CSV table of C-alpha atoms in Angstrom, one decimal:
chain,number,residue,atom,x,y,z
A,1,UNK,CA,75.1,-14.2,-28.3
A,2,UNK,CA,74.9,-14.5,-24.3
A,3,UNK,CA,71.9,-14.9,-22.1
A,4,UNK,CA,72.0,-11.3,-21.3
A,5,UNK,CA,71.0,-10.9,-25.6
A,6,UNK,CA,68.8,-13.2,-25.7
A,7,UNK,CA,64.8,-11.9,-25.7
A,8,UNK,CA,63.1,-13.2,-22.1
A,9,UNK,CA,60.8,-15.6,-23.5
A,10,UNK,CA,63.3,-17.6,-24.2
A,11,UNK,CA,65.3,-17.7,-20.7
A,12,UNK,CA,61.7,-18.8,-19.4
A,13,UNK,CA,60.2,-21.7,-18.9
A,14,UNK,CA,56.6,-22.9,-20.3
A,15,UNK,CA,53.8,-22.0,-19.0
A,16,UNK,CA,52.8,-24.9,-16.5
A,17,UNK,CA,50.5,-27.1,-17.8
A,18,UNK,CA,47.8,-25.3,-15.1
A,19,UNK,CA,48.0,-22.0,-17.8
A,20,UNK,CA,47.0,-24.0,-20.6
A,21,UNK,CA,43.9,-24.0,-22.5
A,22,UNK,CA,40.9,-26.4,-20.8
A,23,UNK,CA,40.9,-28.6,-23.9
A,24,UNK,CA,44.5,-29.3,-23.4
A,25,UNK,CA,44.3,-29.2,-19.5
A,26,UNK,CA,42.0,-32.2,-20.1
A,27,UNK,CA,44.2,-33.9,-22.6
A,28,UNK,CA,46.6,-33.5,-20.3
A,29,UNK,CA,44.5,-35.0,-16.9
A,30,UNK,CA,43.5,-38.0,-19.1
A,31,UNK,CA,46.9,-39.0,-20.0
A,32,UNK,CA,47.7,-41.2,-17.4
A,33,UNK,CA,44.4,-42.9,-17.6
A,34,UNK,CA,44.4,-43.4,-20.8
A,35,UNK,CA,47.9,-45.1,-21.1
A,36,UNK,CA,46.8,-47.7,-18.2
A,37,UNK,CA,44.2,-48.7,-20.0
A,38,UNK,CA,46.1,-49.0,-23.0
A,39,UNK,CA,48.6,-51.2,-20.9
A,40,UNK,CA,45.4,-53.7,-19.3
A,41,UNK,CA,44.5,-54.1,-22.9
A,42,UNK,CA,48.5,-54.8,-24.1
A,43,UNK,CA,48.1,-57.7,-21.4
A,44,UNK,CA,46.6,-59.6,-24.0
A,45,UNK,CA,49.2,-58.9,-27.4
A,46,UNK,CA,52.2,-59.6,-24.1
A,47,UNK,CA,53.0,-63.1,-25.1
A,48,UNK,CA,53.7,-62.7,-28.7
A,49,UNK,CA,55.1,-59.5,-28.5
A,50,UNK,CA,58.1,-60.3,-26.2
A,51,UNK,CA,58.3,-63.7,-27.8
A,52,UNK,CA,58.8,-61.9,-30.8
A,53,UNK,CA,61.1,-58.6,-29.4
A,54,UNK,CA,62.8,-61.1,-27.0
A,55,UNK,CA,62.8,-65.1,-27.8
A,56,UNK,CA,63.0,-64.8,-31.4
A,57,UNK,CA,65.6,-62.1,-31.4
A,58,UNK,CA,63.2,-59.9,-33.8
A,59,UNK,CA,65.3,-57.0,-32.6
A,60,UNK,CA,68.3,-57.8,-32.9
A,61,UNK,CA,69.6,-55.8,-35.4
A,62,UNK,CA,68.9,-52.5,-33.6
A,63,UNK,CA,69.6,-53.8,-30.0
A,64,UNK,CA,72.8,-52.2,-29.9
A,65,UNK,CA,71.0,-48.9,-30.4
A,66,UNK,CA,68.0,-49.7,-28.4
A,67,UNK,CA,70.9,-50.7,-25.2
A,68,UNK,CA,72.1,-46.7,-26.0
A,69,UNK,CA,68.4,-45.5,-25.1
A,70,UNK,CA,68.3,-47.0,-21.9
A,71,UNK,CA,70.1,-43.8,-20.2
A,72,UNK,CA,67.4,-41.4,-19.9
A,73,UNK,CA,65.4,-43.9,-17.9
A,74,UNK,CA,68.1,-44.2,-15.4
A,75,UNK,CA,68.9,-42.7,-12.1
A,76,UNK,CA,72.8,-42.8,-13.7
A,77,UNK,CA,71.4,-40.8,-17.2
A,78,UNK,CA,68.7,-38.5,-15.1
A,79,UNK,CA,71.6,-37.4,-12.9
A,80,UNK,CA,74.4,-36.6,-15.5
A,81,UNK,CA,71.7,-34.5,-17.6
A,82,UNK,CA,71.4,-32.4,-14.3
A,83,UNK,CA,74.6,-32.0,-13.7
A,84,UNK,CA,75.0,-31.0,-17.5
A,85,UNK,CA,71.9,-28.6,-17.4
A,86,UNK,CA,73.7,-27.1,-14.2
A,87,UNK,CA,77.0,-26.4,-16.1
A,88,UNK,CA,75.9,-24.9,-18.9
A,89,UNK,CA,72.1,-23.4,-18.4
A,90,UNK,CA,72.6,-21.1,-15.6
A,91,UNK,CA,69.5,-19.8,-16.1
A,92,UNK,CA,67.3,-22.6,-15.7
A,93,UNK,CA,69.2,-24.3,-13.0
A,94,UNK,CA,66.8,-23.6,-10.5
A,95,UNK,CA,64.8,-25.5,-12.5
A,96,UNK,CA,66.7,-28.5,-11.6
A,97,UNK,CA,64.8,-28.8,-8.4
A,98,UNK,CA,61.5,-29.7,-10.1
A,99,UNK,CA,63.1,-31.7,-13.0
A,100,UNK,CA,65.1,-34.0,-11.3
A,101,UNK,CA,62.6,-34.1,-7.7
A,102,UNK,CA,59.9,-35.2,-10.4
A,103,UNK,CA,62.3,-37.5,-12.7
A,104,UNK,CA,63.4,-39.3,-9.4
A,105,UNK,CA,59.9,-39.6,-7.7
A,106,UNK,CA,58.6,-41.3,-10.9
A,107,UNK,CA,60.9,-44.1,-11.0
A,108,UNK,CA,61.1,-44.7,-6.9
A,109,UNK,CA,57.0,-44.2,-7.5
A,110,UNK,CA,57.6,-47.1,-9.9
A,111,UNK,CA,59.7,-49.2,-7.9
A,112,UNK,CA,57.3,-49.0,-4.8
A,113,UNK,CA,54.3,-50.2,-7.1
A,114,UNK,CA,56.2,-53.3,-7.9
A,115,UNK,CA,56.4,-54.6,-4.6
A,116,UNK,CA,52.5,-54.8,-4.7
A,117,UNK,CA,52.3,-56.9,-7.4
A,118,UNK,CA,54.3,-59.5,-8.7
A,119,UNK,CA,55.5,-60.3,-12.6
A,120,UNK,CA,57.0,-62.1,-13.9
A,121,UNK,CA,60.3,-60.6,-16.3
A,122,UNK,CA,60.0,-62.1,-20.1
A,123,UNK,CA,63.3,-63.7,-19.6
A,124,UNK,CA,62.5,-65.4,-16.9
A,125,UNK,CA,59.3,-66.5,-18.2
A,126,UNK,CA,57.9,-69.6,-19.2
A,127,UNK,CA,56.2,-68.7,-23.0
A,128,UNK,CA,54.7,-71.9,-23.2
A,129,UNK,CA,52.3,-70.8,-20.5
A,130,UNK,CA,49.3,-68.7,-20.5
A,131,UNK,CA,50.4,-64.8,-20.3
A,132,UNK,CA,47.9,-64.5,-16.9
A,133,UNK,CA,50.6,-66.7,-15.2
A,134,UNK,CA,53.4,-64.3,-15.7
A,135,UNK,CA,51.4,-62.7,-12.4
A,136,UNK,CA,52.0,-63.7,-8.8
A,137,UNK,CA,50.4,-62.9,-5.8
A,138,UNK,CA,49.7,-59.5,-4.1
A,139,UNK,CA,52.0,-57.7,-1.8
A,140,UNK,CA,55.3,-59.8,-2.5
A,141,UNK,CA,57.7,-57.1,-1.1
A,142,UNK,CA,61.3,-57.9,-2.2
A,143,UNK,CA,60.8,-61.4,-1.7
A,144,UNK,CA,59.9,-61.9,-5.4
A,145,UNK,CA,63.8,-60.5,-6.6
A,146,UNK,CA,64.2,-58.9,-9.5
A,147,UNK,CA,62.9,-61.4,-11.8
A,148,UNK,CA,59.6,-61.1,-10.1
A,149,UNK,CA,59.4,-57.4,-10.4
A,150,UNK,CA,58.1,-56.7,-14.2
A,151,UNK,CA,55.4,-54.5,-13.4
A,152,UNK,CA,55.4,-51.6,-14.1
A,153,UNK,CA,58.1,-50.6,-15.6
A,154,UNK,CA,60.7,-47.9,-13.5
A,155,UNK,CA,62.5,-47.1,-16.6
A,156,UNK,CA,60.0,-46.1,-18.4
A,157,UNK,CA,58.1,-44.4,-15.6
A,158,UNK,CA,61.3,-42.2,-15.2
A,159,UNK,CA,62.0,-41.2,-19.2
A,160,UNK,CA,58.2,-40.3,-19.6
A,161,UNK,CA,58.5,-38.0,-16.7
A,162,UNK,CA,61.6,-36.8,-17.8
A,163,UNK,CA,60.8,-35.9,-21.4
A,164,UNK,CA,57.4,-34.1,-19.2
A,165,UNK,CA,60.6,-32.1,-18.4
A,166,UNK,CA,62.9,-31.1,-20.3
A,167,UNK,CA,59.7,-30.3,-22.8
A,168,UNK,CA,58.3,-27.5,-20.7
A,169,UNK,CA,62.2,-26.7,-20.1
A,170,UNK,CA,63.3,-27.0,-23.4
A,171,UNK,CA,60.3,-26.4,-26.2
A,172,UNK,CA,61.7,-26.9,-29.2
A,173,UNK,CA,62.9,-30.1,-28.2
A,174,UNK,CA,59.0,-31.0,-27.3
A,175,UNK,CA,59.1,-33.7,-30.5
A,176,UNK,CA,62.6,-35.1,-29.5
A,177,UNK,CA,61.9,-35.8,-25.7
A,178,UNK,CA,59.1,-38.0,-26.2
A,179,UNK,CA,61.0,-39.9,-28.7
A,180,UNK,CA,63.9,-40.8,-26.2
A,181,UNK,CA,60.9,-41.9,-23.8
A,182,UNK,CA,59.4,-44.5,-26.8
A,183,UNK,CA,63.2,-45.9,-27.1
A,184,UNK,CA,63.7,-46.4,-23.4
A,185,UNK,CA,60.4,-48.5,-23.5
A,186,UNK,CA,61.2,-50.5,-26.4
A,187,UNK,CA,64.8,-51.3,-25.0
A,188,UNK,CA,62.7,-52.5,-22.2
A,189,UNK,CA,61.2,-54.6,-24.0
A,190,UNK,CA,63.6,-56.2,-26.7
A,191,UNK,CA,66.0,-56.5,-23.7
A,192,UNK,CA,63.2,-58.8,-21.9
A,193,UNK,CA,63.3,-56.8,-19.3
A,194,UNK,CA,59.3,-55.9,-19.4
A,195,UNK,CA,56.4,-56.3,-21.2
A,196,UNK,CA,54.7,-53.6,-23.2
A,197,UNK,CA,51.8,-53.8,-20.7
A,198,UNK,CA,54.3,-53.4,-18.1
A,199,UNK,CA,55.5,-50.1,-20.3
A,200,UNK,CA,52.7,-48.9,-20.6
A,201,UNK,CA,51.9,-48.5,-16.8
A,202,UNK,CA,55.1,-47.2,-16.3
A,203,UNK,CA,54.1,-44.3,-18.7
A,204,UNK,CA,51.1,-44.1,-17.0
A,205,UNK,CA,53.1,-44.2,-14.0
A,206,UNK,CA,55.4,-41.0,-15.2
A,207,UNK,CA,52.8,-38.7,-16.3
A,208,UNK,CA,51.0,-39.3,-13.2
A,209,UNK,CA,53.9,-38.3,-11.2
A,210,UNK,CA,54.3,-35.2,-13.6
A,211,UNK,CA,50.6,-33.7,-12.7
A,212,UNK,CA,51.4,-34.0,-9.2
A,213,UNK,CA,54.7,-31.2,-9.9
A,214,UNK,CA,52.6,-29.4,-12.3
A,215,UNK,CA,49.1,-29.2,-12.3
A,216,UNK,CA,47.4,-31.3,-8.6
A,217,UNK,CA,47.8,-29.6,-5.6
A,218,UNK,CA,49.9,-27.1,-4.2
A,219,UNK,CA,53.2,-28.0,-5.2
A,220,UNK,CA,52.9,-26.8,-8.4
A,221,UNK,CA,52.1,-23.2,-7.4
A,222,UNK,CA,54.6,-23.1,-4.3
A,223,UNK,CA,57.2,-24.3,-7.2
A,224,UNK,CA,56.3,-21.5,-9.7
A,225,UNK,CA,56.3,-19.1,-7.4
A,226,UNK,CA,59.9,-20.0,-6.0
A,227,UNK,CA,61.2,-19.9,-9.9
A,228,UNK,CA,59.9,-16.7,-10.9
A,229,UNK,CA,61.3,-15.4,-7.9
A,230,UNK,CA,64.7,-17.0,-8.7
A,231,UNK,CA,64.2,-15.9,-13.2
A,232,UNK,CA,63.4,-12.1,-12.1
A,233,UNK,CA,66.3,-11.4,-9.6
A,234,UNK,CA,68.6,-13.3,-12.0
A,235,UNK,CA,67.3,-11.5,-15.0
């Protein structure tokens, strides 16, 4: 069957977040709060959850599958799936301009945040100390290298915002996306790479990034407007 057969709801993207009902428009807002508060109360389980995931090698039967996850969460991985979306879903490629624009922001959004604040990596941390000390001072710019730059987590920041994505591009896959998000996180942190806390703002991080293409301001609606333009004469 070709795209030309197939009915138009499902050559369409979902409805933006903005068309949603208000109980899920809210669920939606809190999101991002409600993962950083989840990741200042992970502060406290950090220590014996990286010892654990990292030091004491708790993961390592699975940390050859866990190293496959880390792709979507990539600049590499968040690149080759546009280029793949591009070949073979003409369709939705204008699409591409909202997907990847938001995938990228997230992670650079990410990066910027951790030159405000400096962390400590678990592999380069001390675990006989007191978690607090895995922080530094404020404003360390690139001065603090990359085992100084734990928090928050660009990785994750970038597959949460991703699987945001490809779930309003790609509905039926609105169970699998997430998923892929949750594996890039834990590779993060069975690698060593970040704490959960530090996952857990990246998340925060991602969403955030994802309101501002589809529900705060006037991108969203200058967006829409340019894709329905593209979907009708294309239909």
């Amino acid at each position: 069957m070709t795209d030309r057969e197939l009915p138009n709801e499902a050559l369409s993207p979902t409805p933006c977040p903005r068309q949603l009902s208000a109980e899920r428009q809210l669920l939606w807002m809190l999101a991002p709060i409600a993962l950083a508060l989840l990741g200042y109360a992970a502060i406290y389980v950090d220590h014996p959850i990286s010892f654990w995931c990292y030091k004491d090698n708790g993961l390592k039967p699975i940390q050859e599958f866990l190293n496959t996850m880390e792709t979507p969460g990539n600049g590499y991985g968040v690149f080759i799936l546009g280029v793949t979306i591009f070949c073979l879903d003409h369709k939705r490629r204008i699409l591409l301009v909202r997907a990847l624009c938001c995938a990228f922001g997230a992670g650079l959004t990410a990066n910027g945040l951790k030159l405000l604040l400096e962390r400590t990596r678990p592999k380069a941390f001390d675990f006989t100390n007191s978690i607090w000390e895995s922080f530094g001072g404020w404003l360390p710019g690139a001065s603090a290298g990359s085992s100084g730059q734990s928090f928050p987590s660009a990785h994750t920041a970038t597959a949460f915002c991703l699987a945001v994505v490809l779930c309003w591009m790609y509905p039926r896959g609105r169970c699998l996306f997430p998923f892929f998000a949750f594996c890039v996180a834990w590779q993060r942190i069975a690698s060593g790479a970040h704490f959960l806390s530090d996952t857990l703002f990246g998340a925060a991080t991602g969403c955030f990034i994802a309101l501002l293409f589809f529900k705060i301001g006037l991108l969203p609606g200058w967006l829409d407007s340019m894709e329905t333009r593209f979907l009708r004469k294309h239909d």
